């Protein structure tokens, strides 16, 4: 009798594996990556989305940057890329589509030790050119650059003819600090005394009080000022996916553009169309 009970219990245990409710491993996975300035905005949005959609798990690894993430989407290694640039014709030809998501101010950020509260565009250009070596408080200016072909570098150059020349001069110097990715540049800014860089405001808002956000020509780089056009230097963010993207992608994109999604994004420096 004892052996029969043991056998019955064993059969019951095996059957239970087929009738038990699905575990979290059965959830649909949404793989996202892209530019670091975009991922810091996506992180809180992903957390809010998953609370409302328990059947979808969002995975985000260390930032790959726009180009690498776009390539990963085309190869089905990612489902959604957050890009700081538009698709190239060759990328569109691979079956990729994009949507404009929003824009974040390209802000002048300085190391926390810098005592200045703002700069003019002319002063900033002089810092990049090397003709202004110190901050008003006496700190040595250390410019943090991005690669010459990077979108942020192009945006910085486009701020004025003086900035274009200043960035060109800085790119030709060997003593400059260089961050290959958003995250590398931001870390260099945080740890280097006197450092300055033109970077997405979203990076600073994701880590409050880690750097100084400076006024540029007397205007604070903020969501409100970017939305109104008062602050005119911005970086566009795009959502890149395959034409045959899984349904979870469309669901997440819809959330990003919802009233709740726009509100969360605004707290982290991104102006999504429809945000007031």
PDB file of N, CA, C and O in Angstrom, residues 130-205:
ATOM      1  N   UNK A 130      40.409  76.421 -27.125  1.00  0.00           N
ATOM      2  CA  UNK A 130      41.602  76.452 -26.297  1.00  0.00           C
ATOM      3  C   UNK A 130      42.085  77.851 -25.975  1.00  0.00           C
ATOM      4  O   UNK A 130      43.087  78.024 -25.275  1.00  0.00           O
ATOM      5  N   UNK A 131      41.353  78.851 -26.443  1.00  0.00           N
ATOM      6  CA  UNK A 131      41.761  80.232 -26.177  1.00  0.00           C
ATOM      7  C   UNK A 131      41.277  80.726 -24.816  1.00  0.00           C
ATOM      8  O   UNK A 131      41.710  81.765 -24.343  1.00  0.00           O
ATOM      9  N   UNK A 132      40.390  79.972 -24.195  1.00  0.00           N
ATOM     10  CA  UNK A 132      39.944  80.276 -22.827  1.00  0.00           C
ATOM     11  C   UNK A 132      40.252  79.051 -21.977  1.00  0.00           C
ATOM     12  O   UNK A 132      39.542  78.049 -22.030  1.00  0.00           O
ATOM     13  N   UNK A 133      41.335  79.118 -21.204  1.00  0.00           N
ATOM     14  CA  UNK A 133      41.842  77.933 -20.512  1.00  0.00           C
ATOM     15  C   UNK A 133      41.295  77.744 -19.106  1.00  0.00           C
ATOM     16  O   UNK A 133      41.439  76.671 -18.530  1.00  0.00           O
ATOM     17  N   UNK A 134      40.650  78.792 -18.559  1.00  0.00           N
ATOM     18  CA  UNK A 134      40.171  78.678 -17.179  1.00  0.00           C
ATOM     19  C   UNK A 134      38.737  79.183 -17.033  1.00  0.00           C
ATOM     20  O   UNK A 134      38.281  80.058 -17.769  1.00  0.00           O
ATOM     21  N   UNK A 135      38.028  78.599 -16.057  1.00  0.00           N
ATOM     22  CA  UNK A 135      36.713  79.071 -15.684  1.00  0.00           C
ATOM     23  C   UNK A 135      36.865  80.363 -14.876  1.00  0.00           C
ATOM     24  O   UNK A 135      37.939  80.619 -14.329  1.00  0.00           O
ATOM     25  N   UNK A 136      35.800  81.160 -14.775  1.00  0.00           N
ATOM     26  CA  UNK A 136      35.872  82.392 -13.970  1.00  0.00           C
ATOM     27  C   UNK A 136      36.323  82.143 -12.535  1.00  0.00           C
ATOM     28  O   UNK A 136      36.959  82.996 -11.906  1.00  0.00           O
ATOM     29  N   UNK A 137      36.015  80.952 -12.008  1.00  0.00           N
ATOM     30  CA  UNK A 137      36.410  80.615 -10.639  1.00  0.00           C
ATOM     31  C   UNK A 137      37.846  80.145 -10.524  1.00  0.00           C
ATOM     32  O   UNK A 137      38.322  79.868  -9.421  1.00  0.00           O
ATOM     33  N   UNK A 138      38.551  80.028 -11.655  1.00  0.00           N
ATOM     34  CA  UNK A 138      39.958  79.637 -11.634  1.00  0.00           C
ATOM     35  C   UNK A 138      40.231  78.202 -12.018  1.00  0.00           C
ATOM     36  O   UNK A 138      41.394  77.810 -12.205  1.00  0.00           O
ATOM     37  N   UNK A 139      39.186  77.366 -12.151  1.00  0.00           N
ATOM     38  CA  UNK A 139      39.396  75.963 -12.506  1.00  0.00           C
ATOM     39  C   UNK A 139      39.877  75.837 -13.948  1.00  0.00           C
ATOM     40  O   UNK A 139      39.442  76.571 -14.842  1.00  0.00           O
ATOM     41  N   UNK A 140      40.781  74.910 -14.197  1.00  0.00           N
ATOM     42  CA  UNK A 140      41.278  74.660 -15.541  1.00  0.00           C
ATOM     43  C   UNK A 140      40.178  74.005 -16.376  1.00  0.00           C
ATOM     44  O   UNK A 140      39.546  73.044 -15.952  1.00  0.00           O
ATOM     45  N   UNK A 141      39.922  74.528 -17.554  1.00  0.00           N
ATOM     46  CA  UNK A 141      38.894  73.969 -18.439  1.00  0.00           C
ATOM     47  C   UNK A 141      39.398  72.685 -19.078  1.00  0.00           C
ATOM     48  O   UNK A 141      40.487  72.654 -19.657  1.00  0.00           O
ATOM     49  N   UNK A 142      38.602  71.613 -18.960  1.00  0.00           N
ATOM     50  CA  UNK A 142      38.906  70.341 -19.629  1.00  0.00           C
ATOM     51  C   UNK A 142      37.700  69.964 -20.473  1.00  0.00           C
ATOM     52  O   UNK A 142      36.630  69.643 -19.936  1.00  0.00           O
ATOM     53  N   UNK A 143      37.836  70.021 -21.777  1.00  0.00           N
ATOM     54  CA  UNK A 143      36.723  69.721 -22.678  1.00  0.00           C
ATOM     55  C   UNK A 143      36.619  68.217 -22.910  1.00  0.00           C
ATOM     56  O   UNK A 143      37.618  67.548 -23.181  1.00  0.00           O
ATOM     57  N   UNK A 144      35.403  67.683 -22.786  1.00  0.00           N
ATOM     58  CA  UNK A 144      35.147  66.269 -23.069  1.00  0.00           C
ATOM     59  C   UNK A 144      34.520  66.178 -24.461  1.00  0.00           C
ATOM     60  O   UNK A 144      33.429  66.705 -24.706  1.00  0.00           O
ATOM     61  N   UNK A 145      35.220  65.522 -25.371  1.00  0.00           N
ATOM     62  CA  UNK A 145      34.769  65.397 -26.751  1.00  0.00           C
ATOM     63  C   UNK A 145      34.105  64.053 -27.017  1.00  0.00           C
ATOM     64  O   UNK A 145      34.244  63.102 -26.243  1.00  0.00           O
ATOM     65  N   UNK A 146      33.396  63.988 -28.124  1.00  0.00           N
ATOM     66  CA  UNK A 146      32.887  62.737 -28.688  1.00  0.00           C
ATOM     67  C   UNK A 146      33.597  62.514 -30.017  1.00  0.00           C
ATOM     68  O   UNK A 146      34.194  63.452 -30.578  1.00  0.00           O
ATOM     69  N   UNK A 147      33.565  61.306 -30.581  1.00  0.00           N
ATOM     70  CA  UNK A 147      34.211  61.074 -31.871  1.00  0.00           C
ATOM     71  C   UNK A 147      33.713  62.064 -32.928  1.00  0.00           C
ATOM     72  O   UNK A 147      32.557  62.495 -32.893  1.00  0.00           O
ATOM     73  N   UNK A 148      34.570  62.414 -33.856  1.00  0.00           N
ATOM     74  CA  UNK A 148      34.260  63.440 -34.844  1.00  0.00           C
ATOM     75  C   UNK A 148      33.020  63.115 -35.664  1.00  0.00           C
ATOM     76  O   UNK A 148      32.265  64.014 -36.052  1.00  0.00           O
ATOM     77  N   UNK A 149      32.774  61.828 -35.935  1.00  0.00           N
ATOM     78  CA  UNK A 149      31.636  61.448 -36.771  1.00  0.00           C
ATOM     79  C   UNK A 149      30.352  61.249 -35.968  1.00  0.00           C
ATOM     80  O   UNK A 149      29.284  60.987 -36.529  1.00  0.00           O
ATOM     81  N   UNK A 150      30.429  61.397 -34.644  1.00  0.00           N
ATOM     82  CA  UNK A 150      29.269  61.161 -33.785  1.00  0.00           C
ATOM     83  C   UNK A 150      28.207  62.243 -33.972  1.00  0.00           C
ATOM     84  O   UNK A 150      28.513  63.402 -34.262  1.00  0.00           O
ATOM     85  N   UNK A 151      26.943  61.853 -33.793  1.00  0.00           N
ATOM     86  CA  UNK A 151      25.826  62.799 -33.921  1.00  0.00           C
ATOM     87  C   UNK A 151      25.978  63.973 -32.963  1.00  0.00           C
ATOM     88  O   UNK A 151      25.715  65.124 -33.326  1.00  0.00           O
ATOM     89  N   UNK A 152      26.403  63.711 -31.722  1.00  0.00           N
ATOM     90  CA  UNK A 152      26.561  64.801 -30.749  1.00  0.00           C
ATOM     91  C   UNK A 152      27.597  65.812 -31.202  1.00  0.00           C
ATOM     92  O   UNK A 152      27.450  67.027 -30.977  1.00  0.00           O
ATOM     93  N   UNK A 153      28.661  65.337 -31.826  1.00  0.00           N
ATOM     94  CA  UNK A 153      29.690  66.249 -32.335  1.00  0.00           C
ATOM     95  C   UNK A 153      29.124  67.127 -33.440  1.00  0.00           C
ATOM     96  O   UNK A 153      29.368  68.337 -33.486  1.00  0.00           O
ATOM     97  N   UNK A 154      28.345  66.537 -34.336  1.00  0.00           N
ATOM     98  CA  UNK A 154      27.731  67.296 -35.429  1.00  0.00           C
ATOM     99  C   UNK A 154      26.761  68.341 -34.880  1.00  0.00           C
ATOM    100  O   UNK A 154      26.707  69.470 -35.376  1.00  0.00           O
ATOM    101  N   UNK A 155      25.999  67.959 -33.868  1.00  0.00           N
ATOM    102  CA  UNK A 155      25.057  68.897 -33.267  1.00  0.00           C
ATOM    103  C   UNK A 155      25.791  70.046 -32.569  1.00  0.00           C
ATOM    104  O   UNK A 155      25.376  71.205 -32.644  1.00  0.00           O
ATOM    105  N   UNK A 156      26.889  69.711 -31.898  1.00  0.00           N
ATOM    106  CA  UNK A 156      27.679  70.742 -31.219  1.00  0.00           C
ATOM    107  C   UNK A 156      28.283  71.701 -32.227  1.00  0.00           C
ATOM    108  O   UNK A 156      28.288  72.928 -32.030  1.00  0.00           O
ATOM    109  N   UNK A 157      28.786  71.178 -33.329  1.00  0.00           N
ATOM    110  CA  UNK A 157      29.353  72.021 -34.384  1.00  0.00           C
ATOM    111  C   UNK A 157      28.293  72.968 -34.971  1.00  0.00           C
ATOM    112  O   UNK A 157      28.588  74.106 -35.340  1.00  0.00           O
ATOM    113  N   UNK A 158      27.069  72.485 -35.058  1.00  0.00           N
ATOM    114  CA  UNK A 158      26.008  73.259 -35.712  1.00  0.00           C
ATOM    115  C   UNK A 158      25.467  74.395 -34.845  1.00  0.00           C
ATOM    116  O   UNK A 158      24.653  75.193 -35.307  1.00  0.00           O
ATOM    117  N   UNK A 159      25.925  74.508 -33.601  1.00  0.00           N
ATOM    118  CA  UNK A 159      25.409  75.541 -32.703  1.00  0.00           C
ATOM    119  C   UNK A 159      25.761  76.945 -33.166  1.00  0.00           C
ATOM    120  O   UNK A 159      25.000  77.895 -32.958  1.00  0.00           O
ATOM    121  N   UNK A 160      26.892  77.113 -33.814  1.00  0.00           N
ATOM    122  CA  UNK A 160      27.308  78.409 -34.359  1.00  0.00           C
ATOM    123  C   UNK A 160      28.578  78.206 -35.180  1.00  0.00           C
ATOM    124  O   UNK A 160      29.294  77.208 -34.997  1.00  0.00           O
ATOM    125  N   UNK A 161      28.899  79.135 -36.058  1.00  0.00           N
ATOM    126  CA  UNK A 161      30.163  79.035 -36.815  1.00  0.00           C
ATOM    127  C   UNK A 161      31.372  78.995 -35.880  1.00  0.00           C
ATOM    128  O   UNK A 161      32.347  78.282 -36.143  1.00  0.00           O
ATOM    129  N   UNK A 162      31.304  79.749 -34.766  1.00  0.00           N
ATOM    130  CA  UNK A 162      32.413  79.752 -33.802  1.00  0.00           C
ATOM    131  C   UNK A 162      32.568  78.386 -33.145  1.00  0.00           C
ATOM    132  O   UNK A 162      33.686  77.907 -32.924  1.00  0.00           O
ATOM    133  N   UNK A 163      31.431  77.752 -32.826  1.00  0.00           N
ATOM    134  CA  UNK A 163      31.490  76.415 -32.222  1.00  0.00           C
ATOM    135  C   UNK A 163      32.034  75.399 -33.219  1.00  0.00           C
ATOM    136  O   UNK A 163      32.785  74.491 -32.841  1.00  0.00           O
ATOM    137  N   UNK A 164      31.675  75.547 -34.475  1.00  0.00           N
ATOM    138  CA  UNK A 164      32.191  74.648 -35.505  1.00  0.00           C
ATOM    139  C   UNK A 164      33.711  74.728 -35.552  1.00  0.00           C
ATOM    140  O   UNK A 164      34.407  73.704 -35.571  1.00  0.00           O
ATOM    141  N   UNK A 165      34.229  75.945 -35.528  1.00  0.00           N
ATOM    142  CA  UNK A 165      35.679  76.120 -35.551  1.00  0.00           C
ATOM    143  C   UNK A 165      36.314  75.639 -34.253  1.00  0.00           C
ATOM    144  O   UNK A 165      37.393  75.026 -34.256  1.00  0.00           O
ATOM    145  N   UNK A 166      35.642  75.903 -33.128  1.00  0.00           N
ATOM    146  CA  UNK A 166      36.172  75.489 -31.836  1.00  0.00           C
ATOM    147  C   UNK A 166      36.253  73.978 -31.703  1.00  0.00           C
ATOM    148  O   UNK A 166      37.260  73.436 -31.235  1.00  0.00           O
ATOM    149  N   UNK A 167      35.203  73.288 -32.134  1.00  0.00           N
ATOM    150  CA  UNK A 167      35.201  71.823 -32.078  1.00  0.00           C
ATOM    151  C   UNK A 167      36.266  71.264 -33.004  1.00  0.00           C
ATOM    152  O   UNK A 167      36.977  70.309 -32.664  1.00  0.00           O
ATOM    153  N   UNK A 168      36.410  71.873 -34.180  1.00  0.00           N
ATOM    154  CA  UNK A 168      37.438  71.427 -35.116  1.00  0.00           C
ATOM    155  C   UNK A 168      38.827  71.540 -34.518  1.00  0.00           C
ATOM    156  O   UNK A 168      39.664  70.640 -34.662  1.00  0.00           O
ATOM    157  N   UNK A 169      39.054  72.655 -33.822  1.00  0.00           N
ATOM    158  CA  UNK A 169      40.364  72.854 -33.182  1.00  0.00           C
ATOM    159  C   UNK A 169      40.579  71.834 -32.077  1.00  0.00           C
ATOM    160  O   UNK A 169      41.671  71.266 -31.928  1.00  0.00           O
ATOM    161  N   UNK A 170      39.534  71.585 -31.292  1.00  0.00           N
ATOM    162  CA  UNK A 170      39.636  70.629 -30.182  1.00  0.00           C
ATOM    163  C   UNK A 170      39.895  69.209 -30.697  1.00  0.00           C
ATOM    164  O   UNK A 170      40.678  68.457 -30.118  1.00  0.00           O
ATOM    165  N   UNK A 171      39.240  68.850 -31.795  1.00  0.00           N
ATOM    166  CA  UNK A 171      39.424  67.510 -32.364  1.00  0.00           C
ATOM    167  C   UNK A 171      40.850  67.291 -32.846  1.00  0.00           C
ATOM    168  O   UNK A 171      41.331  66.162 -32.911  1.00  0.00           O
ATOM    169  N   UNK A 172      41.530  68.388 -33.157  1.00  0.00           N
ATOM    170  CA  UNK A 172      42.905  68.270 -33.642  1.00  0.00           C
ATOM    171  C   UNK A 172      43.947  68.224 -32.539  1.00  0.00           C
ATOM    172  O   UNK A 172      45.133  68.012 -32.817  1.00  0.00           O
ATOM    173  N   UNK A 173      43.523  68.432 -31.298  1.00  0.00           N
ATOM    174  CA  UNK A 173      44.465  68.406 -30.176  1.00  0.00           C
ATOM    175  C   UNK A 173      44.541  67.015 -29.558  1.00  0.00           C
ATOM    176  O   UNK A 173      43.557  66.283 -29.510  1.00  0.00           O
ATOM    177  N   UNK A 174      45.716  66.647 -29.072  1.00  0.00           N
ATOM    178  CA  UNK A 174      45.923  65.303 -28.528  1.00  0.00           C
ATOM    179  C   UNK A 174      45.665  65.212 -27.024  1.00  0.00           C
ATOM    180  O   UNK A 174      45.652  64.119 -26.468  1.00  0.00           O
ATOM    181  N   UNK A 175      45.486  66.358 -26.374  1.00  0.00           N
ATOM    182  CA  UNK A 175      45.323  66.340 -24.919  1.00  0.00           C
ATOM    183  C   UNK A 175      43.855  66.371 -24.491  1.00  0.00           C
ATOM    184  O   UNK A 175      43.549  66.561 -23.323  1.00  0.00           O
ATOM    185  N   UNK A 176      42.933  66.168 -25.426  1.00  0.00           N
ATOM    186  CA  UNK A 176      41.511  66.240 -25.120  1.00  0.00           C
ATOM    187  C   UNK A 176      40.994  64.944 -24.486  1.00  0.00           C
ATOM    188  O   UNK A 176      41.501  63.853 -24.755  1.00  0.00           O
ATOM    189  N   UNK A 177      39.971  65.069 -23.656  1.00  0.00           N
ATOM    190  CA  UNK A 177      39.282  63.912 -23.106  1.00  0.00           C
ATOM    191  C   UNK A 177      38.286  63.429 -24.160  1.00  0.00           C
ATOM    192  O   UNK A 177      37.616  64.241 -24.803  1.00  0.00           O
ATOM    193  N   UNK A 178      38.168  62.134 -24.335  1.00  0.00           N
ATOM    194  CA  UNK A 178      37.291  61.584 -25.373  1.00  0.00           C
ATOM    195  C   UNK A 178      36.412  60.484 -24.791  1.00  0.00           C
ATOM    196  O   UNK A 178      36.904  59.542 -24.173  1.00  0.00           O
ATOM    197  N   UNK A 179      35.102  60.613 -25.002  1.00  0.00           N
ATOM    198  CA  UNK A 179      34.159  59.570 -24.600  1.00  0.00           C
ATOM    199  C   UNK A 179      33.556  58.960 -25.851  1.00  0.00           C
ATOM    200  O   UNK A 179      32.912  59.660 -26.636  1.00  0.00           O
ATOM    201  N   UNK A 180      33.763  57.682 -26.065  1.00  0.00           N
ATOM    202  CA  UNK A 180      33.241  57.030 -27.267  1.00  0.00           C
ATOM    203  C   UNK A 180      31.715  56.979 -27.238  1.00  0.00           C
ATOM    204  O   UNK A 180      31.051  57.172 -28.251  1.00  0.00           O
ATOM    205  N   UNK A 181      31.145  56.715 -26.068  1.00  0.00           N
ATOM    206  CA  UNK A 181      29.698  56.636 -25.920  1.00  0.00           C
ATOM    207  C   UNK A 181      29.203  57.752 -24.998  1.00  0.00           C
ATOM    208  O   UNK A 181      29.990  58.419 -24.318  1.00  0.00           O
ATOM    209  N   UNK A 182      27.891  57.931 -24.942  1.00  0.00           N
ATOM    210  CA  UNK A 182      27.289  58.890 -24.011  1.00  0.00           C
ATOM    211  C   UNK A 182      27.753  58.620 -22.586  1.00  0.00           C
ATOM    212  O   UNK A 182      28.138  59.535 -21.857  1.00  0.00           O
ATOM    213  N   UNK A 183      27.684  57.366 -22.196  1.00  0.00           N
ATOM    214  CA  UNK A 183      28.003  56.999 -20.818  1.00  0.00           C
ATOM    215  C   UNK A 183      29.466  57.243 -20.476  1.00  0.00           C
ATOM    216  O   UNK A 183      29.788  57.727 -19.388  1.00  0.00           O
ATOM    217  N   UNK A 184      30.363  56.929 -21.412  1.00  0.00           N
ATOM    218  CA  UNK A 184      31.781  57.157 -21.175  1.00  0.00           C
ATOM    219  C   UNK A 184      32.072  58.649 -21.016  1.00  0.00           C
ATOM    220  O   UNK A 184      32.825  59.054 -20.127  1.00  0.00           O
ATOM    221  N   UNK A 185      31.476  59.456 -21.882  1.00  0.00           N
ATOM    222  CA  UNK A 185      31.691  60.898 -21.823  1.00  0.00           C
ATOM    223  C   UNK A 185      31.135  61.475 -20.522  1.00  0.00           C
ATOM    224  O   UNK A 185      31.756  62.336 -19.893  1.00  0.00           O
ATOM    225  N   UNK A 186      29.976  60.991 -20.107  1.00  0.00           N
ATOM    226  CA  UNK A 186      29.347  61.497 -18.885  1.00  0.00           C
ATOM    227  C   UNK A 186      30.166  61.117 -17.652  1.00  0.00           C
ATOM    228  O   UNK A 186      30.337  61.923 -16.729  1.00  0.00           O
ATOM    229  N   UNK A 187      30.701  59.907 -17.634  1.00  0.00           N
ATOM    230  CA  UNK A 187      31.540  59.483 -16.514  1.00  0.00           C
ATOM    231  C   UNK A 187      32.811  60.322 -16.446  1.00  0.00           C
ATOM    232  O   UNK A 187      33.267  60.695 -15.356  1.00  0.00           O
ATOM    233  N   UNK A 188      33.392  60.627 -17.604  1.00  0.00           N
ATOM    234  CA  UNK A 188      34.593  61.456 -17.656  1.00  0.00           C
ATOM    235  C   UNK A 188      34.297  62.854 -17.132  1.00  0.00           C
ATOM    236  O   UNK A 188      35.103  63.450 -16.404  1.00  0.00           O
ATOM    237  N   UNK A 189      33.128  63.367 -17.474  1.00  0.00           N
ATOM    238  CA  UNK A 189      32.707  64.691 -17.014  1.00  0.00           C
ATOM    239  C   UNK A 189      32.582  64.723 -15.501  1.00  0.00           C
ATOM    240  O   UNK A 189      33.002  65.677 -14.842  1.00  0.00           O
ATOM    241  N   UNK A 190      32.014  63.683 -14.940  1.00  0.00           N
ATOM    242  CA  UNK A 190      31.783  63.628 -13.491  1.00  0.00           C
ATOM    243  C   UNK A 190      33.078  63.564 -12.692  1.00  0.00           C
ATOM    244  O   UNK A 190      33.170  64.135 -11.608  1.00  0.00           O
ATOM    245  N   UNK A 191      34.074  62.888 -13.199  1.00  0.00           N
ATOM    246  CA  UNK A 191      35.274  62.633 -12.408  1.00  0.00           C
ATOM    247  C   UNK A 191      36.442  63.583 -12.699  1.00  0.00           C
ATOM    248  O   UNK A 191      37.450  63.550 -11.991  1.00  0.00           O
ATOM    249  N   UNK A 192      36.299  64.443 -13.740  1.00  0.00           N
ATOM    250  CA  UNK A 192      37.405  65.313 -14.130  1.00  0.00           C
ATOM    251  C   UNK A 192      37.150  66.753 -13.689  1.00  0.00           C
ATOM    252  O   UNK A 192      36.182  67.386 -14.114  1.00  0.00           O
ATOM    253  N   UNK A 193      38.022  67.281 -12.862  1.00  0.00           N
ATOM    254  CA  UNK A 193      37.890  68.645 -12.371  1.00  0.00           C
ATOM    255  C   UNK A 193      37.932  69.646 -13.531  1.00  0.00           C
ATOM    256  O   UNK A 193      38.793  69.558 -14.403  1.00  0.00           O
ATOM    257  N   UNK A 194      36.989  70.571 -13.551  1.00  0.00           N
ATOM    258  CA  UNK A 194      36.952  71.597 -14.585  1.00  0.00           C
ATOM    259  C   UNK A 194      36.382  71.139 -15.913  1.00  0.00           C
ATOM    260  O   UNK A 194      36.374  71.899 -16.887  1.00  0.00           O
ATOM    261  N   UNK A 195      35.877  69.904 -15.979  1.00  0.00           N
ATOM    262  CA  UNK A 195      35.398  69.352 -17.250  1.00  0.00           C
ATOM    263  C   UNK A 195      34.112  70.022 -17.719  1.00  0.00           C
ATOM    264  O   UNK A 195      33.261  70.427 -16.929  1.00  0.00           O
ATOM    265  N   UNK A 196      33.965  70.119 -19.043  1.00  0.00           N
ATOM    266  CA  UNK A 196      32.767  70.678 -19.663  1.00  0.00           C
ATOM    267  C   UNK A 196      32.464  69.878 -20.926  1.00  0.00           C
ATOM    268  O   UNK A 196      33.378  69.368 -21.594  1.00  0.00           O
ATOM    269  N   UNK A 197      31.183  69.755 -21.257  1.00  0.00           N
ATOM    270  CA  UNK A 197      30.789  69.048 -22.469  1.00  0.00           C
ATOM    271  C   UNK A 197      29.387  69.482 -22.865  1.00  0.00           C
ATOM    272  O   UNK A 197      28.608  69.942 -22.029  1.00  0.00           O
ATOM    273  N   UNK A 198      29.096  69.337 -24.141  1.00  0.00           N
ATOM    274  CA  UNK A 198      27.734  69.548 -24.629  1.00  0.00           C
ATOM    275  C   UNK A 198      27.120  68.171 -24.793  1.00  0.00           C
ATOM    276  O   UNK A 198      27.557  67.380 -25.635  1.00  0.00           O
ATOM    277  N   UNK A 199      26.120  67.872 -23.966  1.00  0.00           N
ATOM    278  CA  UNK A 199      25.527  66.539 -23.944  1.00  0.00           C
ATOM    279  C   UNK A 199      24.026  66.628 -23.724  1.00  0.00           C
ATOM    280  O   UNK A 199      23.502  67.684 -23.355  1.00  0.00           O
ATOM    281  N   UNK A 200      23.342  65.520 -23.915  1.00  0.00           N
ATOM    282  CA  UNK A 200      21.895  65.469 -23.712  1.00  0.00           C
ATOM    283  C   UNK A 200      21.546  65.727 -22.249  1.00  0.00           C
ATOM    284  O   UNK A 200      22.160  65.154 -21.341  1.00  0.00           O
ATOM    285  N   UNK A 201      20.554  66.568 -22.015  1.00  0.00           N
ATOM    286  CA  UNK A 201      20.102  66.875 -20.662  1.00  0.00           C
ATOM    287  C   UNK A 201      19.625  65.626 -19.937  1.00  0.00           C
ATOM    288  O   UNK A 201      19.744  65.528 -18.712  1.00  0.00           O
ATOM    289  N   UNK A 202      19.105  64.662 -20.663  1.00  0.00           N
ATOM    290  CA  UNK A 202      18.573  63.443 -20.048  1.00  0.00           C
ATOM    291  C   UNK A 202      19.611  62.726 -19.189  1.00  0.00           C
ATOM    292  O   UNK A 202      19.276  62.137 -18.154  1.00  0.00           O
ATOM    293  N   UNK A 203      20.869  62.784 -19.582  1.00  0.00           N
ATOM    294  CA  UNK A 203      21.927  62.130 -18.815  1.00  0.00           C
ATOM    295  C   UNK A 203      22.075  62.769 -17.438  1.00  0.00           C
ATOM    296  O   UNK A 203      22.253  62.081 -16.434  1.00  0.00           O
ATOM    297  N   UNK A 204      21.983  64.102 -17.388  1.00  0.00           N
ATOM    298  CA  UNK A 204      22.109  64.817 -16.117  1.00  0.00           C
ATOM    299  C   UNK A 204      20.899  64.584 -15.223  1.00  0.00           C
ATOM    300  O   UNK A 204      21.029  64.413 -14.006  1.00  0.00           O
ATOM    301  N   UNK A 205      19.704  64.530 -15.807  1.00  0.00           N
ATOM    302  CA  UNK A 205      18.491  64.348 -15.013  1.00  0.00           C
ATOM    303  C   UNK A 205      18.368  62.931 -14.463  1.00  0.00           C
ATOM    304  O   UNK A 205      17.701  62.712 -13.454  1.00  0.00           O
TER     305      UNK A 205
END
